[in-house]
Amino acid sequence: MITLRKARLVAAVAVLTAAVSSCIYDETPDCPDEKVEITILNDWKDAPAANPEGMAYLFYRVGVSSPWRFDFPGAEAGKVALEPGEYEFVMYNDDTSDIVFATDQNGLPFVTTGNSTIRLSDDEIDLHEPPDMMWSDYVCRVSIRPEGVEYTSGDSVVGAPGNYVIVTDPRQITPTYTLRVHHVVNLQGVAAMKGWISGMSLGMELYERIESETSVRVSFAPRITTDSMVIATFNTFGLPFHHKALNELRLFFLLSDGTTVERKYDVTPTVMSAPDPLNVEIVIDSISLPYAPAPIEGGAFDPTVVGWETIFVNYGT
């Protein structure tokens, strides 16, 4: 069972040099006297455009409930010091604000997002907020000894006496979804918009990067571009592990006269056949809205409004 809790934010080291980083350990007030200095090197070949403000590096010692955590600014790491022993290792960017951290039954990190509701007439629909962009990597086993460090990398064992370097392969773990809606008739009468997509994973176990099997609706905020296109770009945790649910896209247009128009589309084929699961593009060719005058500036979208006039259309892309 996963128990959700906000991760306790740990301040990054104020001054980082080539010397050993500060260490953080919940149950020990000071760093131990006997420790091994190792270097973490990040190989960003799988995410060359990544630009994290900082990365967190967590070492979970076997049999100990709380991890050692080291924070470094930017995309690069450096030197850390740890007691000899067997560890599991997880790293992720620490510049997220919308991520909710949890722990699984083994005490390893699980990430999800907060939820909200939208009221449709008499029904309240549960939605999850889109996650921040995240990059992550993990190592199943890190053996730290005074004579050297040995760790797993894929199916291989890396390291030998005299090796004090761990090379990581961080990559993007929150897919980016881009929605484009062309040719919207009577777009001038739209005061505000909201949308969601269903069939997305609740979250992800960072250790081994396994998506949750629970599917949720992820909300997003469309906007109008200067060339009168409706677009939205947001992140998700991808599709649920094993269980695949219907991917239904819903768009809500609040018109200046108070009318709310709903459009829904089955985009499952588009999502499932995306050439790059980390960058999914959904294109809707046209939408026809009822005429409404241009809205008065300062109007806002109220997702709790009831008594909507809802217009449904057949599924399609």
Coordinates of C-alpha atoms in Angstrom, one line a residue:
M1 CA 0.0 0.0 0.0
I2 CA 1.3 3.4 -0.9
T3 CA 1.0 6.2 1.7
L4 CA 1.0 9.7 0.2
R5 CA 3.0 12.4 1.9
K6 CA 4.7 15.5 0.9
A7 CA 8.4 15.0 0.7
R8 CA 10.3 17.0 3.2
L9 CA 12.3 19.5 1.2
V10 CA 16.0 19.4 1.8
A11 CA 18.0 22.5 1.1
A12 CA 20.7 22.1 -1.5
V13 CA 24.3 22.6 -0.4
A14 CA 25.0 26.4 -0.4
V15 CA 28.5 26.1 -1.7
L16 CA 29.6 23.2 -3.8
T17 CA 33.2 22.6 -4.7
A18 CA 35.2 19.6 -5.8
A19 CA 35.2 18.6 -2.1
V20 CA 32.7 16.1 -0.7
S21 CA 29.1 17.2 -0.6
S22 CA 27.2 17.6 2.7
C23 CA 25.2 14.6 3.7
I24 CA 21.6 14.3 4.9
Y25 CA 20.3 11.3 6.9
D26 CA 17.1 11.4 8.9
E27 CA 18.3 9.2 11.8
T28 CA 21.9 10.4 12.2
P29 CA 22.8 14.0 13.2
D30 CA 26.2 13.9 11.7
C31 CA 28.1 12.3 8.9
P32 CA 29.8 9.1 10.0
D33 CA 33.5 9.1 10.5
E34 CA 34.2 6.1 8.3
K35 CA 33.1 6.8 4.8
V36 CA 34.0 6.2 1.2
E37 CA 34.3 9.1 -1.3
I38 CA 32.7 8.4 -4.7
T39 CA 31.9 10.5 -7.7
I40 CA 28.6 10.6 -9.5
L41 CA 28.8 11.3 -13.3
N42 CA 25.6 12.0 -15.2
D43 CA 25.5 10.9 -18.9
W44 CA 22.6 12.8 -20.5
K45 CA 22.7 11.0 -23.8
D46 CA 19.1 9.9 -23.4
A47 CA 17.9 13.5 -22.6
P48 CA 20.3 15.9 -24.2
A49 CA 17.9 18.8 -23.9
A50 CA 17.3 18.4 -20.2
N51 CA 17.7 21.5 -18.1
P52 CA 17.0 20.8 -14.5
E53 CA 17.7 23.4 -11.9
G54 CA 19.0 20.7 -9.6
M55 CA 19.1 17.0 -9.0
A56 CA 18.6 14.9 -5.9
Y57 CA 20.6 11.7 -5.4
L58 CA 19.2 9.2 -2.9
F59 CA 21.1 6.2 -1.6
Y60 CA 18.8 3.7 0.3
R61 CA 20.9 1.4 2.5
V62 CA 19.6 -2.1 2.7
G63 CA 17.9 -2.5 6.1
V64 CA 17.8 1.2 6.9
S65 CA 14.5 3.1 6.6
S66 CA 15.8 6.5 5.6
P67 CA 18.0 7.3 2.7
W68 CA 21.1 9.4 2.4
R69 CA 20.2 12.4 0.1
F70 CA 22.6 14.6 -1.8
D71 CA 21.5 17.7 -3.8
F72 CA 23.6 19.4 -6.5
P73 CA 22.5 22.3 -8.7
G74 CA 22.1 22.0 -12.4
A75 CA 22.4 18.8 -14.4
E76 CA 25.8 17.6 -13.1
A77 CA 26.6 15.9 -9.8
G78 CA 29.9 15.5 -8.0
K79 CA 31.5 13.8 -5.1
V80 CA 29.6 12.3 -2.2
A81 CA 30.7 10.3 0.9
L82 CA 28.9 7.2 2.2
E83 CA 29.5 4.4 4.7
P84 CA 30.5 1.1 3.2
G85 CA 27.5 -1.1 2.5
E86 CA 24.8 -2.2 0.0
Y87 CA 22.6 0.5 -1.4
E88 CA 19.7 1.1 -3.8
F89 CA 20.0 4.3 -5.7
V90 CA 17.4 6.8 -7.1
M91 CA 18.0 10.2 -8.7
Y92 CA 15.5 12.8 -9.9
N93 CA 15.3 16.6 -10.5
D94 CA 14.5 18.5 -7.3
D95 CA 13.0 21.6 -9.0
T96 CA 9.4 20.3 -9.0
S97 CA 6.5 22.1 -7.4
D98 CA 3.5 20.1 -8.4
I99 CA 4.8 16.6 -7.6
V100 CA 3.5 14.8 -4.5
F101 CA 6.0 12.3 -3.1
A102 CA 5.0 9.1 -1.5
T103 CA 6.8 5.8 -0.5
D104 CA 6.0 2.3 -1.5
Q105 CA 6.0 -0.7 0.8
N106 CA 9.8 -0.9 0.6
G107 CA 10.3 2.8 1.5
L108 CA 11.2 3.7 -2.1
P109 CA 9.9 6.9 -3.7
F110 CA 6.6 7.0 -5.6
V111 CA 5.5 10.2 -7.4
T112 CA 2.0 11.5 -8.2
T113 CA 0.2 14.8 -8.3
G114 CA -2.6 16.5 -6.3
N115 CA -6.2 16.2 -7.4
S116 CA -9.1 18.5 -7.9
T117 CA -12.8 18.2 -8.9
I118 CA -14.9 19.8 -11.6
R119 CA -18.7 19.9 -11.3
L120 CA -20.7 18.9 -14.3
S121 CA -24.4 19.5 -13.5
D122 CA -25.0 17.2 -10.5
D123 CA -21.8 15.2 -10.9
E124 CA -18.4 15.9 -9.5
I125 CA -15.5 14.6 -11.7
D126 CA -12.2 13.8 -10.0
L127 CA -9.2 15.2 -11.9
H128 CA -5.4 15.0 -11.3
E129 CA -3.1 18.0 -12.0
P130 CA -0.5 17.5 -14.7
P131 CA 3.0 16.7 -13.3
D132 CA 6.1 18.8 -13.8
M133 CA 8.8 17.7 -16.2
M134 CA 10.9 15.0 -14.5
W135 CA 14.1 13.3 -15.3
S136 CA 15.3 10.2 -13.3
D137 CA 17.5 7.2 -13.1
Y138 CA 18.0 4.3 -10.7
V139 CA 20.5 1.6 -9.9
C140 CA 19.3 -1.6 -8.3
R141 CA 22.4 -2.4 -6.4
V142 CA 25.4 -0.3 -5.4
S143 CA 28.1 -2.0 -3.3
I144 CA 30.4 0.5 -1.6
R145 CA 33.6 -0.8 -0.1
P146 CA 36.8 0.9 1.0
E147 CA 38.6 -0.8 -1.9
G148 CA 36.1 0.3 -4.5
V149 CA 32.5 0.6 -5.8
E150 CA 30.6 -2.0 -7.8
Y151 CA 27.1 -1.4 -9.3
T152 CA 24.6 -2.7 -11.8
S153 CA 24.1 -0.9 -15.2
G154 CA 21.4 -2.6 -17.2
D155 CA 22.3 -6.3 -17.3
S156 CA 26.0 -5.6 -16.6
V157 CA 28.0 -5.2 -13.4
V158 CA 30.3 -2.2 -13.4
G159 CA 33.2 -1.5 -11.2
A160 CA 36.3 -3.2 -9.7
P161 CA 38.8 -2.5 -7.0
G162 CA 40.0 1.0 -7.4
N163 CA 36.8 2.3 -9.0
Y164 CA 35.0 5.1 -7.2
V165 CA 32.8 6.4 -9.9
I166 CA 29.0 5.8 -10.6
V167 CA 27.8 6.7 -14.1
T168 CA 24.1 7.4 -14.4
D169 CA 21.8 7.6 -17.4
P170 CA 19.0 10.0 -16.5
R171 CA 16.1 10.3 -18.9
Q172 CA 12.7 12.0 -19.2
I173 CA 10.0 10.1 -17.3
T174 CA 6.9 12.4 -17.7
P175 CA 5.7 12.3 -21.3
T176 CA 4.7 15.6 -22.9
Y177 CA 1.3 15.8 -24.6
T178 CA 0.6 18.5 -27.1
L179 CA -2.9 19.3 -28.3
R180 CA -3.6 21.4 -31.4
V181 CA -7.1 22.3 -32.5
H182 CA -7.4 23.9 -35.9
H183 CA -10.3 25.8 -37.5
V184 CA -12.5 26.7 -34.5
V185 CA -15.6 28.5 -35.7
N186 CA -16.8 31.4 -33.5
L187 CA -13.7 31.4 -31.4
Q188 CA -14.1 35.1 -30.7
G189 CA -16.9 34.3 -28.2
V190 CA -14.8 32.0 -26.0
A191 CA -14.2 33.5 -22.5
A192 CA -12.2 30.6 -21.0
M193 CA -11.4 26.9 -21.6
K194 CA -10.6 23.8 -19.7
G195 CA -9.8 20.2 -20.7
W196 CA -8.8 16.8 -19.5
I197 CA -7.6 13.4 -20.9
S198 CA -8.5 10.1 -19.3
G199 CA -6.7 6.8 -19.1
M200 CA -3.4 8.3 -17.8
S201 CA -1.3 6.7 -15.0
L202 CA -1.8 7.9 -11.4
G203 CA 2.0 8.1 -10.9
M204 CA 5.2 6.3 -11.1
E205 CA 7.6 4.3 -8.9
L206 CA 10.9 6.0 -9.4
Y207 CA 12.8 2.8 -8.5
E208 CA 12.7 0.8 -11.8
R209 CA 10.5 3.5 -13.3
I210 CA 7.2 1.5 -13.2
E211 CA 3.9 3.4 -14.0
S212 CA 1.0 2.9 -11.6
E213 CA -1.7 0.6 -12.9
T214 CA -4.4 3.1 -11.7
S215 CA -5.8 5.3 -14.4
V216 CA -6.9 8.9 -13.8
R217 CA -8.1 12.0 -15.7
V218 CA -5.3 14.6 -16.1
S219 CA -6.5 18.2 -16.4
F220 CA -4.9 20.8 -18.7
A221 CA -5.5 24.5 -19.6
P222 CA -5.9 25.2 -23.4
R223 CA -5.1 28.6 -24.7
I224 CA -5.6 30.6 -27.9
T225 CA -2.6 31.4 -30.0
T226 CA -2.1 34.6 -32.1
D227 CA -3.1 32.7 -35.2
S228 CA -6.4 31.6 -33.7
M229 CA -5.4 28.0 -32.9
V230 CA -6.3 26.3 -29.6
I231 CA -3.3 24.6 -28.1
A232 CA -2.3 22.9 -24.8
T233 CA 1.0 21.4 -23.7
F234 CA 1.1 19.4 -20.5
N235 CA 2.9 16.4 -18.9
T236 CA 1.5 13.1 -17.7
F237 CA 2.9 10.0 -16.1
G238 CA 2.2 8.1 -19.3
L239 CA -0.1 5.1 -19.7
P240 CA -0.8 2.8 -16.8
F241 CA 1.4 -0.2 -16.4
H242 CA -0.2 -3.3 -18.0
H243 CA -3.8 -1.9 -17.7
K244 CA -4.7 0.3 -20.7
A245 CA -7.9 2.4 -20.4
L246 CA -9.8 4.5 -22.9
N247 CA -8.1 7.8 -23.6
E248 CA -11.0 10.2 -23.8
L249 CA -10.2 13.9 -24.5
R250 CA -12.7 16.5 -23.3
L251 CA -12.7 20.2 -24.0
F252 CA -15.0 22.8 -22.3
F253 CA -15.6 26.2 -23.8
L254 CA -17.2 28.9 -21.6
L255 CA -18.8 31.4 -24.0
S256 CA -19.3 35.1 -23.2
D257 CA -23.1 34.5 -22.9
G258 CA -22.6 32.0 -20.1
T259 CA -23.1 28.9 -22.3
T260 CA -20.7 26.1 -21.7
V261 CA -20.0 23.8 -24.7
E262 CA -18.4 20.4 -24.3
R263 CA -16.6 18.4 -27.0
K264 CA -15.3 14.9 -26.4
Y265 CA -13.0 12.7 -28.5
D266 CA -11.7 9.2 -28.3
V267 CA -8.0 9.7 -28.9
T268 CA -6.9 6.2 -27.8
P269 CA -5.6 5.3 -31.3
T270 CA -3.5 8.5 -31.4
V271 CA -2.0 7.9 -28.0
M272 CA -1.4 4.2 -28.5
S273 CA 0.2 4.6 -31.9
A274 CA 2.4 7.7 -31.1
P275 CA 5.8 7.2 -32.7
D276 CA 7.4 8.7 -29.5
P277 CA 5.5 7.8 -26.3
L278 CA 7.4 10.7 -24.6
N279 CA 6.1 13.3 -27.0
V280 CA 2.5 12.7 -28.0
E281 CA 0.7 15.0 -30.4
I282 CA -3.1 15.1 -30.7
V283 CA -4.6 17.1 -33.6
I284 CA -8.3 18.0 -33.9
D285 CA -9.1 19.5 -37.3
S286 CA -12.2 21.6 -36.6
I287 CA -14.7 22.6 -33.9
S288 CA -17.9 24.6 -34.5
L289 CA -19.1 26.7 -31.6
P290 CA -22.4 28.6 -31.3
Y291 CA -22.0 32.3 -31.9
A292 CA -21.4 34.6 -28.9
P293 CA -20.0 38.1 -28.8
A294 CA -16.4 38.8 -27.8
P295 CA -16.1 38.5 -24.0
I296 CA -15.6 41.5 -21.7
E297 CA -12.0 41.5 -20.4
G298 CA -11.7 40.2 -16.9
G299 CA -14.1 37.3 -17.2
A300 CA -13.0 34.0 -15.6
F301 CA -13.8 30.3 -16.0
D302 CA -15.8 28.9 -13.1
P303 CA -15.5 25.1 -13.0
T304 CA -18.2 24.8 -10.4
V305 CA -20.9 26.4 -12.5
V306 CA -24.1 24.3 -12.8
G307 CA -27.0 24.3 -15.2
W308 CA -24.7 24.2 -18.2
E309 CA -26.0 23.9 -21.7
T310 CA -23.9 21.0 -22.9
I311 CA -23.5 20.1 -26.6
F312 CA -22.2 16.6 -27.4
V313 CA -20.6 15.4 -30.6
N314 CA -19.8 11.9 -31.9
Y315 CA -16.3 10.5 -31.1
G316 CA -13.7 11.2 -33.6
T317 CA -10.4 12.9 -34.2

